[in-house]
mmCIF file of C-alpha atoms and ligand atoms in Angstrom:
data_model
loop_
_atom_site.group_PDB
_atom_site.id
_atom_site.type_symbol
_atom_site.label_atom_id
_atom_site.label_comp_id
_atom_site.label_asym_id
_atom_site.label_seq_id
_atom_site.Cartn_x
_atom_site.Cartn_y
_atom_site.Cartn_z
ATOM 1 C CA UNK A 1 104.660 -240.279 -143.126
ATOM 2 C CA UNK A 2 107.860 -238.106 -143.420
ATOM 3 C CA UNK A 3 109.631 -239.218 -141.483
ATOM 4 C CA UNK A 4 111.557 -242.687 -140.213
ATOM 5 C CA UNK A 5 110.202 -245.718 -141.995
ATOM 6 C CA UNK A 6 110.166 -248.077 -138.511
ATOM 7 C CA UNK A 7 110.788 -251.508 -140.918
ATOM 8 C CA UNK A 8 113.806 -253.244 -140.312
ATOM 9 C CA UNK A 9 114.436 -250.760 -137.433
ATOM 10 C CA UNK A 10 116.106 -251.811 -133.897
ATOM 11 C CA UNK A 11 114.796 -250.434 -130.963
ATOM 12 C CA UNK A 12 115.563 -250.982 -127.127
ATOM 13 C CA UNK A 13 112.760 -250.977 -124.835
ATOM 14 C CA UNK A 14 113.690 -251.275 -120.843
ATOM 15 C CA UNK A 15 110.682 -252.545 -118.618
ATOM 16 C CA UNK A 16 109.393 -254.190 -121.868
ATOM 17 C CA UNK A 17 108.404 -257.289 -119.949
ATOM 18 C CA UNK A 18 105.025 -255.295 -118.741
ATOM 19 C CA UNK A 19 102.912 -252.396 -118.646
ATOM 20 C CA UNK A 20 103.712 -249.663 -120.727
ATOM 21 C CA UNK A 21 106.834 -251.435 -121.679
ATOM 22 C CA UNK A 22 105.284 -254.463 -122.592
ATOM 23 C CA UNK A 23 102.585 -252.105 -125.042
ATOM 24 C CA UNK A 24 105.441 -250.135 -126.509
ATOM 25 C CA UNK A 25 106.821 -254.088 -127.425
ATOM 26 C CA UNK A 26 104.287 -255.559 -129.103
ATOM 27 C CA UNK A 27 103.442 -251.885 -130.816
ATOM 28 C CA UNK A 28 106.680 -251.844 -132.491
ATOM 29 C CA UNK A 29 107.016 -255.775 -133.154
ATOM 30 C CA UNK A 30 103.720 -255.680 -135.106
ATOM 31 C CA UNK A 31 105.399 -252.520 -137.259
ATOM 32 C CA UNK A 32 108.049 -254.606 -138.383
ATOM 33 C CA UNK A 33 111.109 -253.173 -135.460
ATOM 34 C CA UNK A 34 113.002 -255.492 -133.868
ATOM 35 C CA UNK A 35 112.676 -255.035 -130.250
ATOM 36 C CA UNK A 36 115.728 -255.922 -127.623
ATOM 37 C CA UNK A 37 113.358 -256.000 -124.213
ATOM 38 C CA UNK A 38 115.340 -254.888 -121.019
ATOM 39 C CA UNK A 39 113.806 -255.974 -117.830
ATOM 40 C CA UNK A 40 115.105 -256.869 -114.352
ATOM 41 C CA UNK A 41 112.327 -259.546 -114.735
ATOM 42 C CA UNK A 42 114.058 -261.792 -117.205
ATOM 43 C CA UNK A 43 111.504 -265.205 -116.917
ATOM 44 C CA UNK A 44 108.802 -262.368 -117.369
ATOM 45 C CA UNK A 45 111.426 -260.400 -120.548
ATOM 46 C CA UNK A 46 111.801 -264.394 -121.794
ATOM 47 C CA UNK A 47 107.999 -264.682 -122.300
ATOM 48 C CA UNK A 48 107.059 -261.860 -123.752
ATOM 49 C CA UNK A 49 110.131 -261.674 -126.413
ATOM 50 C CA UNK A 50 108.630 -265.450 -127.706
ATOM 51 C CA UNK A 51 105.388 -264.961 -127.494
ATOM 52 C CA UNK A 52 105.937 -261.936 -130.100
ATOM 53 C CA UNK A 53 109.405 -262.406 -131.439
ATOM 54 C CA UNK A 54 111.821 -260.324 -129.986
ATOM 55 C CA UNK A 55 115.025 -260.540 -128.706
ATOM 56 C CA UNK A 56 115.317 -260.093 -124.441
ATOM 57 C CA UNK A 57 118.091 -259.354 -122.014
ATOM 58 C CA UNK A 58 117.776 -259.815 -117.975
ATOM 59 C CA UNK A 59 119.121 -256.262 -116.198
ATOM 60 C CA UNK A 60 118.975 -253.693 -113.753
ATOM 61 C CA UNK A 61 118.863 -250.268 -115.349
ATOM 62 C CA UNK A 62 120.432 -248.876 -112.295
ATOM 63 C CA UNK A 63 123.299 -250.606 -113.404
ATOM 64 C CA UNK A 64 125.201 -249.154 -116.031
ATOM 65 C CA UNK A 65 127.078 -252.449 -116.999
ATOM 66 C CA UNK A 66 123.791 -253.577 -117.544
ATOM 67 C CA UNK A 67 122.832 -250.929 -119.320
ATOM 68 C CA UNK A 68 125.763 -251.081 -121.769
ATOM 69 C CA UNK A 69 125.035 -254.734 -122.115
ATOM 70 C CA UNK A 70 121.619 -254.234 -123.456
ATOM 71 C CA UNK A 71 122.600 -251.572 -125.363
ATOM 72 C CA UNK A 72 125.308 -252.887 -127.322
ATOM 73 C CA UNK A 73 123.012 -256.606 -128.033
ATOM 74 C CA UNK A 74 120.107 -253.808 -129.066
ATOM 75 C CA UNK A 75 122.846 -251.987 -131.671
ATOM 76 C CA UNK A 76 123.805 -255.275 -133.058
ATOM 77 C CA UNK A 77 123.293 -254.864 -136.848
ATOM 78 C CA UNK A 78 123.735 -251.514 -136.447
ATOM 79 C CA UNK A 79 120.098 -250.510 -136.988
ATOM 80 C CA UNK A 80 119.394 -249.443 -134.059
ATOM 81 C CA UNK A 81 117.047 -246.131 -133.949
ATOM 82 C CA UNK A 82 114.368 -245.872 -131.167
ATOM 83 C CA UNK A 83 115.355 -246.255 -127.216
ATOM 84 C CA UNK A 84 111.765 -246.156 -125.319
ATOM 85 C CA UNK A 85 112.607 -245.844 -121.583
ATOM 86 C CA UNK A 86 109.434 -247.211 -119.537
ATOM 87 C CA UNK A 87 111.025 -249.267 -116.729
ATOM 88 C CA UNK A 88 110.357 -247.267 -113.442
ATOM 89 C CA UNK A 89 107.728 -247.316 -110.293
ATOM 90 C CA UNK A 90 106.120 -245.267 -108.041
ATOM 91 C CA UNK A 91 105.944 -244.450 -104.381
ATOM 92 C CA UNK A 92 103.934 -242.960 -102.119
ATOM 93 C CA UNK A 93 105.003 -241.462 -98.716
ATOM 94 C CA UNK A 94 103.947 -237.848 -97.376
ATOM 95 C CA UNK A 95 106.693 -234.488 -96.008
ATOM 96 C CA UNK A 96 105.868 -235.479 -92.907
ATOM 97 C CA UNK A 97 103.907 -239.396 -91.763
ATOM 98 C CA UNK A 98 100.831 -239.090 -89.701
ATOM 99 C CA UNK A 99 103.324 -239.174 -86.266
ATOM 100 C CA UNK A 100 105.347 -236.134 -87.700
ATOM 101 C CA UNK A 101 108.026 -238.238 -88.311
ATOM 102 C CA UNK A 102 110.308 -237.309 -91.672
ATOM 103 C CA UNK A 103 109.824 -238.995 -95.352
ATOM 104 C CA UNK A 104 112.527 -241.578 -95.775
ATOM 105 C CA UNK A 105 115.435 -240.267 -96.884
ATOM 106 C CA UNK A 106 116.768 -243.941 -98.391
ATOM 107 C CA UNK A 107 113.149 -244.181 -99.985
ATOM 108 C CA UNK A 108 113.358 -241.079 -101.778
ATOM 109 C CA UNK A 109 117.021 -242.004 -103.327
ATOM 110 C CA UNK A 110 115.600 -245.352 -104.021
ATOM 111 C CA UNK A 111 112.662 -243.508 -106.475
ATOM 112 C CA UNK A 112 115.583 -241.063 -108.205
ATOM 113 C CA UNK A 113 118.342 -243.503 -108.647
ATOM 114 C CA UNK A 114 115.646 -245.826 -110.321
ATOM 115 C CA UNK A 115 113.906 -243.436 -112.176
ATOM 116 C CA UNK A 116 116.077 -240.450 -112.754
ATOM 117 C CA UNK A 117 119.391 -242.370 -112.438
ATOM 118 C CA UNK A 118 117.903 -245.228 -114.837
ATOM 119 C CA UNK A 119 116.650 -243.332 -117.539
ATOM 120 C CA UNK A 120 120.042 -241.222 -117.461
ATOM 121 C CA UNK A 121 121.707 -244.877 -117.828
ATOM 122 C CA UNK A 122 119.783 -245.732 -120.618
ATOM 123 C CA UNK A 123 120.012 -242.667 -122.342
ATOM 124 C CA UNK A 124 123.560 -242.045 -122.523
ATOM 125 C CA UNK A 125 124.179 -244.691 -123.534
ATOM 126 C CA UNK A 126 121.600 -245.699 -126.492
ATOM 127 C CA UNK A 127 122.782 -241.862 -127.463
ATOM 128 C CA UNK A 128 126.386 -243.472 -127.721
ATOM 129 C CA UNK A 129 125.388 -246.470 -129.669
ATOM 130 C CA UNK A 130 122.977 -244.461 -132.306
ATOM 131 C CA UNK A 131 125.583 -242.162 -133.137
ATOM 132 C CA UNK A 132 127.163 -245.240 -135.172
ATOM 133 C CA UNK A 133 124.056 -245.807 -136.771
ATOM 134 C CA UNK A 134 123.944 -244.660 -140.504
ATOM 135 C CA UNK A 135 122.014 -241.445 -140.324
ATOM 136 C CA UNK A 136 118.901 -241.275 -142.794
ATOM 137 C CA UNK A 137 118.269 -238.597 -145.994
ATOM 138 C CA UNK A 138 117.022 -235.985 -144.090
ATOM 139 C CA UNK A 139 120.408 -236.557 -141.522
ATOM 140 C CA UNK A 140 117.942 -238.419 -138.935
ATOM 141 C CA UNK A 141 119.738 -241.332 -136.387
ATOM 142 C CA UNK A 142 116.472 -241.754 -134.149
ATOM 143 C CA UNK A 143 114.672 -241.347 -131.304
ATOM 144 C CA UNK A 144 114.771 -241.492 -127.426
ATOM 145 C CA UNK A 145 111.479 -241.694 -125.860
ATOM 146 C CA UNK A 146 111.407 -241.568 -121.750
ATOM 147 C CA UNK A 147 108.137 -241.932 -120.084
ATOM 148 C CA UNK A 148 107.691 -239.486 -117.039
ATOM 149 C CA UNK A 149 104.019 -239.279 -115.804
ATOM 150 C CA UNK A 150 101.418 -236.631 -115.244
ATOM 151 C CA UNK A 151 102.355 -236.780 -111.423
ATOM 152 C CA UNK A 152 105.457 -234.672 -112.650
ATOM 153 C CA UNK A 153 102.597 -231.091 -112.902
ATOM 154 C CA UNK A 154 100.297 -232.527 -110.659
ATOM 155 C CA UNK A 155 101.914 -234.204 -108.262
ATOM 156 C CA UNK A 156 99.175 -235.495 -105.632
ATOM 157 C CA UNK A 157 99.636 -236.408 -102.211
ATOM 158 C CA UNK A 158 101.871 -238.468 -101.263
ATOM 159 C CA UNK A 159 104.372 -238.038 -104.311
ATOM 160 C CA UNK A 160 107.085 -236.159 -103.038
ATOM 161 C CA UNK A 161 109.557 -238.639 -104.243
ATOM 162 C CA UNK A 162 107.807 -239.931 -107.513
ATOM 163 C CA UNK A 163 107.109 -236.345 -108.663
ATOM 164 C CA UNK A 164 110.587 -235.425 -108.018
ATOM 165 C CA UNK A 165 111.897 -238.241 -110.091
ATOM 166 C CA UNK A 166 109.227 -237.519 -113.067
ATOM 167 C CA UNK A 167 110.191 -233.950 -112.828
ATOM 168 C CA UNK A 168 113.361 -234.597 -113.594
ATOM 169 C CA UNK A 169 112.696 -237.018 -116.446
ATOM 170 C CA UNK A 170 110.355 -233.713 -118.241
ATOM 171 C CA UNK A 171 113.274 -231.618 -117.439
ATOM 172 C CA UNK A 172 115.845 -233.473 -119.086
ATOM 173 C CA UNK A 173 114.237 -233.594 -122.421
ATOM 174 C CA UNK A 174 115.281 -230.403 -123.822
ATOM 175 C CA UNK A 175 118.752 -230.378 -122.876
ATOM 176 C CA UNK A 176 118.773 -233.856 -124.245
ATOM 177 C CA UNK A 177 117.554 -232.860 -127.494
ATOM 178 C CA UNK A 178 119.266 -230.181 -127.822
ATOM 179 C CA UNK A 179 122.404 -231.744 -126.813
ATOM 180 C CA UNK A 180 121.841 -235.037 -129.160
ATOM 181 C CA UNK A 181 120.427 -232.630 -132.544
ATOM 182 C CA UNK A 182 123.991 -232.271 -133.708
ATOM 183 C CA UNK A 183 123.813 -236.040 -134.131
ATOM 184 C CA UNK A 184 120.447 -236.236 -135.763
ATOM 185 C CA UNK A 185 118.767 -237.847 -132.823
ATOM 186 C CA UNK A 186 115.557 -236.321 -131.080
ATOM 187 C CA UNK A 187 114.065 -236.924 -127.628
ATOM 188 C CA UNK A 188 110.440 -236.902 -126.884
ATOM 189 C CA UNK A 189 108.620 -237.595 -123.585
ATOM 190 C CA UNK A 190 105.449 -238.976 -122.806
ATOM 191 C CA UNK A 191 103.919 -237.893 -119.548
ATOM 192 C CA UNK A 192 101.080 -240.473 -119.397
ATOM 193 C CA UNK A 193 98.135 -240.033 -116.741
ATOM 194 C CA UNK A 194 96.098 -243.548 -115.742
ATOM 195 C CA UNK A 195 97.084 -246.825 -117.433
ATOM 196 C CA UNK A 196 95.960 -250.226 -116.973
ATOM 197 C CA UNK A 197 99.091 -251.843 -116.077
ATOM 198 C CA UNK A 198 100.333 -254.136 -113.219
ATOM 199 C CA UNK A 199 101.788 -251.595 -111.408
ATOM 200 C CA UNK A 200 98.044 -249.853 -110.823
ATOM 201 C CA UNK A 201 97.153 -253.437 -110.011
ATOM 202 C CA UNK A 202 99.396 -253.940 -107.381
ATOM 203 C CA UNK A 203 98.100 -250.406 -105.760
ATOM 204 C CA UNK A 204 94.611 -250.674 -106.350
ATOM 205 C CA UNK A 205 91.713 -253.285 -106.473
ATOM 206 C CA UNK A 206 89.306 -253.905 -109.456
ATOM 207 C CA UNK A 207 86.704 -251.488 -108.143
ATOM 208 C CA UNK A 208 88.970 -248.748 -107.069
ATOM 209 C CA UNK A 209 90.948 -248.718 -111.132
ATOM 210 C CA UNK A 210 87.145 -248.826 -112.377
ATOM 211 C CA UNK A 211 86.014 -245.691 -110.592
ATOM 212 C CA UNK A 212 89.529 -244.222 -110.815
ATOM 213 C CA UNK A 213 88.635 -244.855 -114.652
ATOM 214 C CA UNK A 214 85.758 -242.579 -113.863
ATOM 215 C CA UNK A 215 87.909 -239.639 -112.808
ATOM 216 C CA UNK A 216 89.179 -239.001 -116.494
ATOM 217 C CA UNK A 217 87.725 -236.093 -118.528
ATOM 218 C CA UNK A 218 87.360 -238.309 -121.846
ATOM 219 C CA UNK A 219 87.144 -240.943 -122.338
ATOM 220 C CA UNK A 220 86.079 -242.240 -118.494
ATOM 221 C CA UNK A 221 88.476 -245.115 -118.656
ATOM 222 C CA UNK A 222 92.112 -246.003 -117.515
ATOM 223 C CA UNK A 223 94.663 -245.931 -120.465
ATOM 224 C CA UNK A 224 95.374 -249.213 -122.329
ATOM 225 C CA UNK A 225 98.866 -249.833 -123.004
ATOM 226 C CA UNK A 226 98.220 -250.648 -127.022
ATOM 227 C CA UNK A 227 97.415 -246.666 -127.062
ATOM 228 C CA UNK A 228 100.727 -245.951 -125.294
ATOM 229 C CA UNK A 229 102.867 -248.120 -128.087
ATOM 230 C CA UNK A 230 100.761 -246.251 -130.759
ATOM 231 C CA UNK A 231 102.141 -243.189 -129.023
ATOM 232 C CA UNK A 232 105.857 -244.445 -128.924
ATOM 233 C CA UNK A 233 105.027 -245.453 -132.940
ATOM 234 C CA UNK A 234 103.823 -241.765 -133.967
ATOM 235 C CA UNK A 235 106.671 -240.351 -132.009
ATOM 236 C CA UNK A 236 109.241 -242.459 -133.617
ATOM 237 C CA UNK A 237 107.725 -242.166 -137.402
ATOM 238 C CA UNK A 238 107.025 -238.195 -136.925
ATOM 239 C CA UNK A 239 110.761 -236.415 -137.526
ATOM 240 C CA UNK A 240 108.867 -232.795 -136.738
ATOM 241 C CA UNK A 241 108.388 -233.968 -132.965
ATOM 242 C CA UNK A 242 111.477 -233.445 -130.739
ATOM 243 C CA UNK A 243 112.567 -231.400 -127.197
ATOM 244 C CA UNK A 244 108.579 -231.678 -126.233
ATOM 245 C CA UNK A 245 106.450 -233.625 -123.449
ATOM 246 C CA UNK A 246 103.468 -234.980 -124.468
ATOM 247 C CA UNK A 247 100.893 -235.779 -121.553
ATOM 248 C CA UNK A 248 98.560 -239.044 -122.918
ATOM 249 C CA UNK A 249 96.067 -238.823 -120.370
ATOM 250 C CA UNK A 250 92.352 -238.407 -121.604
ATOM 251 C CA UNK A 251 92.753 -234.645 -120.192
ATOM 252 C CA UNK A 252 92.667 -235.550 -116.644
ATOM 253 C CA UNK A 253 94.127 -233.390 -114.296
ATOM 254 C CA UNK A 254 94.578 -234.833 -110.967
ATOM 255 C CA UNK A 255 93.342 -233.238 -107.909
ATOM 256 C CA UNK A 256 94.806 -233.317 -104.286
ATOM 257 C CA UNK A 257 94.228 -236.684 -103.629
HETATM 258 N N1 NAD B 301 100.656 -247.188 -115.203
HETATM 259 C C1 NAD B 301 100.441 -245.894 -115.088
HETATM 260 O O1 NAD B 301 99.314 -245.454 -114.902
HETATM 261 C C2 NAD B 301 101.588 -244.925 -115.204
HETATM 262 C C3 NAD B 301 101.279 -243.558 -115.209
HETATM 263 C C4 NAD B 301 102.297 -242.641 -115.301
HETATM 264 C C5 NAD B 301 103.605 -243.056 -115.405
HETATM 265 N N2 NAD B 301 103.892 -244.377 -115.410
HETATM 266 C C6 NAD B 301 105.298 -244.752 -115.505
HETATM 267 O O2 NAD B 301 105.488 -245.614 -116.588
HETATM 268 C C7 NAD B 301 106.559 -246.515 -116.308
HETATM 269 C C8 NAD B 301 106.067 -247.932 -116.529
HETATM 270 O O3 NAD B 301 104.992 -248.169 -115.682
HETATM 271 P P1 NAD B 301 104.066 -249.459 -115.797
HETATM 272 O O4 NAD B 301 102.741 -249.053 -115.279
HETATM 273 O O5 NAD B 301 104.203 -250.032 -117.148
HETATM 274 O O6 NAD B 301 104.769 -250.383 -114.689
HETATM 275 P P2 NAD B 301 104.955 -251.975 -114.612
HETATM 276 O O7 NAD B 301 105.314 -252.231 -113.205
HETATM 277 O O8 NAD B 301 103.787 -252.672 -115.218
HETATM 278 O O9 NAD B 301 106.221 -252.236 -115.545
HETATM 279 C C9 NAD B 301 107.481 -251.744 -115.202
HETATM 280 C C10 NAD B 301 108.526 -252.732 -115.687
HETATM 281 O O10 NAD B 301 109.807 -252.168 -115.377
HETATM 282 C C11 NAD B 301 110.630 -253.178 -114.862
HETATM 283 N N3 NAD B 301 111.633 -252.587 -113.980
HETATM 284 C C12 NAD B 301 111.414 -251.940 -112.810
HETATM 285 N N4 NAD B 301 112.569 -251.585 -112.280
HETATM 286 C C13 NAD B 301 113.551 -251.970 -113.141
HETATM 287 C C14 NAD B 301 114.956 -251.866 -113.128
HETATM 288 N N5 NAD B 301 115.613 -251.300 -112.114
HETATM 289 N N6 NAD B 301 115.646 -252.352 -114.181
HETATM 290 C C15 NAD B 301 115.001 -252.977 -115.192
HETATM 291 N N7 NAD B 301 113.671 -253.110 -115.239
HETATM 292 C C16 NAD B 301 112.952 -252.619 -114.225
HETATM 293 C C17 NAD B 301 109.694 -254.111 -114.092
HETATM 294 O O11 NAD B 301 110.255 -255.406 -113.920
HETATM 295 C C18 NAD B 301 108.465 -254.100 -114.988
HETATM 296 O O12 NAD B 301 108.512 -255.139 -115.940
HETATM 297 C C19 NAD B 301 107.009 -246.218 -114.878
HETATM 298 O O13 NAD B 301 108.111 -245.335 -114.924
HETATM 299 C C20 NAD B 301 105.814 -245.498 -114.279
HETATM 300 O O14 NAD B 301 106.186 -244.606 -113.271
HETATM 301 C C21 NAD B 301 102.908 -245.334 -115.308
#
C-alpha cells in the first residue's frame, strides 16, 4: 500500500462502544492501531476496549470538554493519525404529523447538535491534536473519517431532521479537506446505506431487517459492521483518497418510504 502503514498508529473512534463504531474498533485493533473508544455509554466503551484491547473514555460528543478530553488521552504518545467519527442516531418525524401539526422544532436541534454539532466537536479538535503529530515521508499527518448516511441523497420519509444533519456531515468534507491539506491531513466520508447494528434493532424487528435486507441491489443483505471497519482501514492506508464521500451501501437507492 502507499500510503500510511496503520502499525503502531493511534486512532480515536467516538460511538466505538457499538455499531459501526464498535466495527471500525475491532477493524483497526486487529491491524495493529491503538484505538481510544469515545462513547457516552462508558460500561458498554469499558467492555468492548477489554474484550479487544483498547483504551476507552466515557463522553458526550456534544460536549466539547469532552471532546478535548478524549482527544488529548487519544494523542497521548503523539501517534495519533486516524479520527473515525461514527457516534450519531437517527430520527424520524414528518413536515407536517398526521393532525397537521408542525415537526418539533427541539427534535430537529436535538438531531443537528448531535450529529452536525458532534462531528464538528470531534473534528476540530482531533485536527488540532494531529497537527503535533510528526508528519510522514510523503508530508502525511492522517485521516478524519465522519460517517454520514445514504439518507443524506435520498432522504425518505420521515427524515427531515436526520437528512439535514447527514447533509451537512457530506457537505463539510471538502471544506474540511481542503482546509486541513496544508497540514497533511485528509478527510473522507462514508455515507453507508443498511447496517446491522443496534440502532436498526431498536427500529425494526428480526423480520422487518431481513426483508429490509431484501431491498438492496447486491448483495440482498443488511451491511455488517466488519465491512464498514475494512472501509475505515482502506481509507486510512490509501493517501490518494481525500475531500470525497463514499456511499457503502450494496447500490441501494432508497425509495419514498
Ligand atoms: N446502522 C445503519 O444502518 C446506519 C446507516 C447510515 C448511517 N448510520 C450512521 O452511523 C452512525 C452509527 O450508527 P450505528 O448504527 O453504529 O448506531 P449505534 O446506535 O449502534 O451506535 C452509536 C453509538 O454512538 C454512541 N453515541 C450516541 N450519541 C452519543 C453522544 N452524544 N456522545 C457519545 N457517544 C454517543 C452510542 O452510545 C452508541 O454506542 C450514526 O451516525 C448513524 O446515523 C447508520
Amino acid at each position: 500500500m502507499r500510503g500510511m502503514d496503520l502499525t503502531g498508529t493511534s486512532a480515536l473512534v467516538t460511538g466505538g462502544a457499538s455499531g459501526l463504531g464498535a466495527g471500525t474498533a475491532r477493524t483497526l485493533t486487529s491491524l495493529g492501531v491503538r484505538c481510544t473508544i469515545f462513547d457516552r455509554n462508558e460500561d458498554g466503551a469499558k467492555a468492548l476496549a477489554r474484550e479487544i484491547g483498547a483504551d476507552y473514555l466515557g463522553g458526550d460528543i456534544t460536549d466539547p470538554e469532552d471532546c478535548q478530553r478524549a482527544v488529548d488521552q487519544a494523542a497521548e504518545g503523539g501517534r495519533l493519525r486516524i479520527t473515525v467519527n461514527c457516534a450519531g442516531t437517527g430520527w424520524a418525524e414528518r413536515v407536517i404529523d398526521r393532525d397537521n401539526s408542525p415537526h418539533d422544532l427541539g427534535a430537529f436541534k436535538r438531531i443537528q447538535e448531535l450529529n452536525v454539532v458532534g462531528t464538528f466537536n470531534v473534528m476540530t479538535r482531533a485536527a488540532s491534536a494531529m497537527v503535533l503529530t510528526e508528519p510522514l515521508a510523503d508530508g502525511e499527518r492522517g485521516v478524519i473519517v465522519n460517517t454520514a448516511s445514504v439518507a443524506a441523497f435520498d432522504g425518505q420519509v420521515g427524515q427531515l431532521a436526520y437528512s439535514a444533519s447527514k447533509g451537512a456531515v457530506v457537505a463539510m468534507t471538502l471544506p474540511a479537506a481542503r482546509d486541513l491539506a496544508p497540514v497533511g491531513i485528509r478527510v473522507v466520508t462514508i455515507a453507508p446505506g443498511l447496517f446491522d447494528t443496534p440502532l436498526l434493532e431498536g427500529m425494526l424487528r428480526q423480520e422487518q431487517r431481513e426483508a429490509l435486507g431484501q431491498s438492496v441491489l447486491f448483495p440482498k443483505k443488511l451491511g455488517h459492521t466488519a465491512q464498514y471497519g475494512e472501509l475505515v482501514a482502506h481509507i486510512a492506508q490509501n493517501s490518494y483518497l481525500n475531500g470525497e464521500v463514499i456511499r457503502l451501501d450494496g447500490g441501494i437507492r432508497m425509495p419514498p418510504k
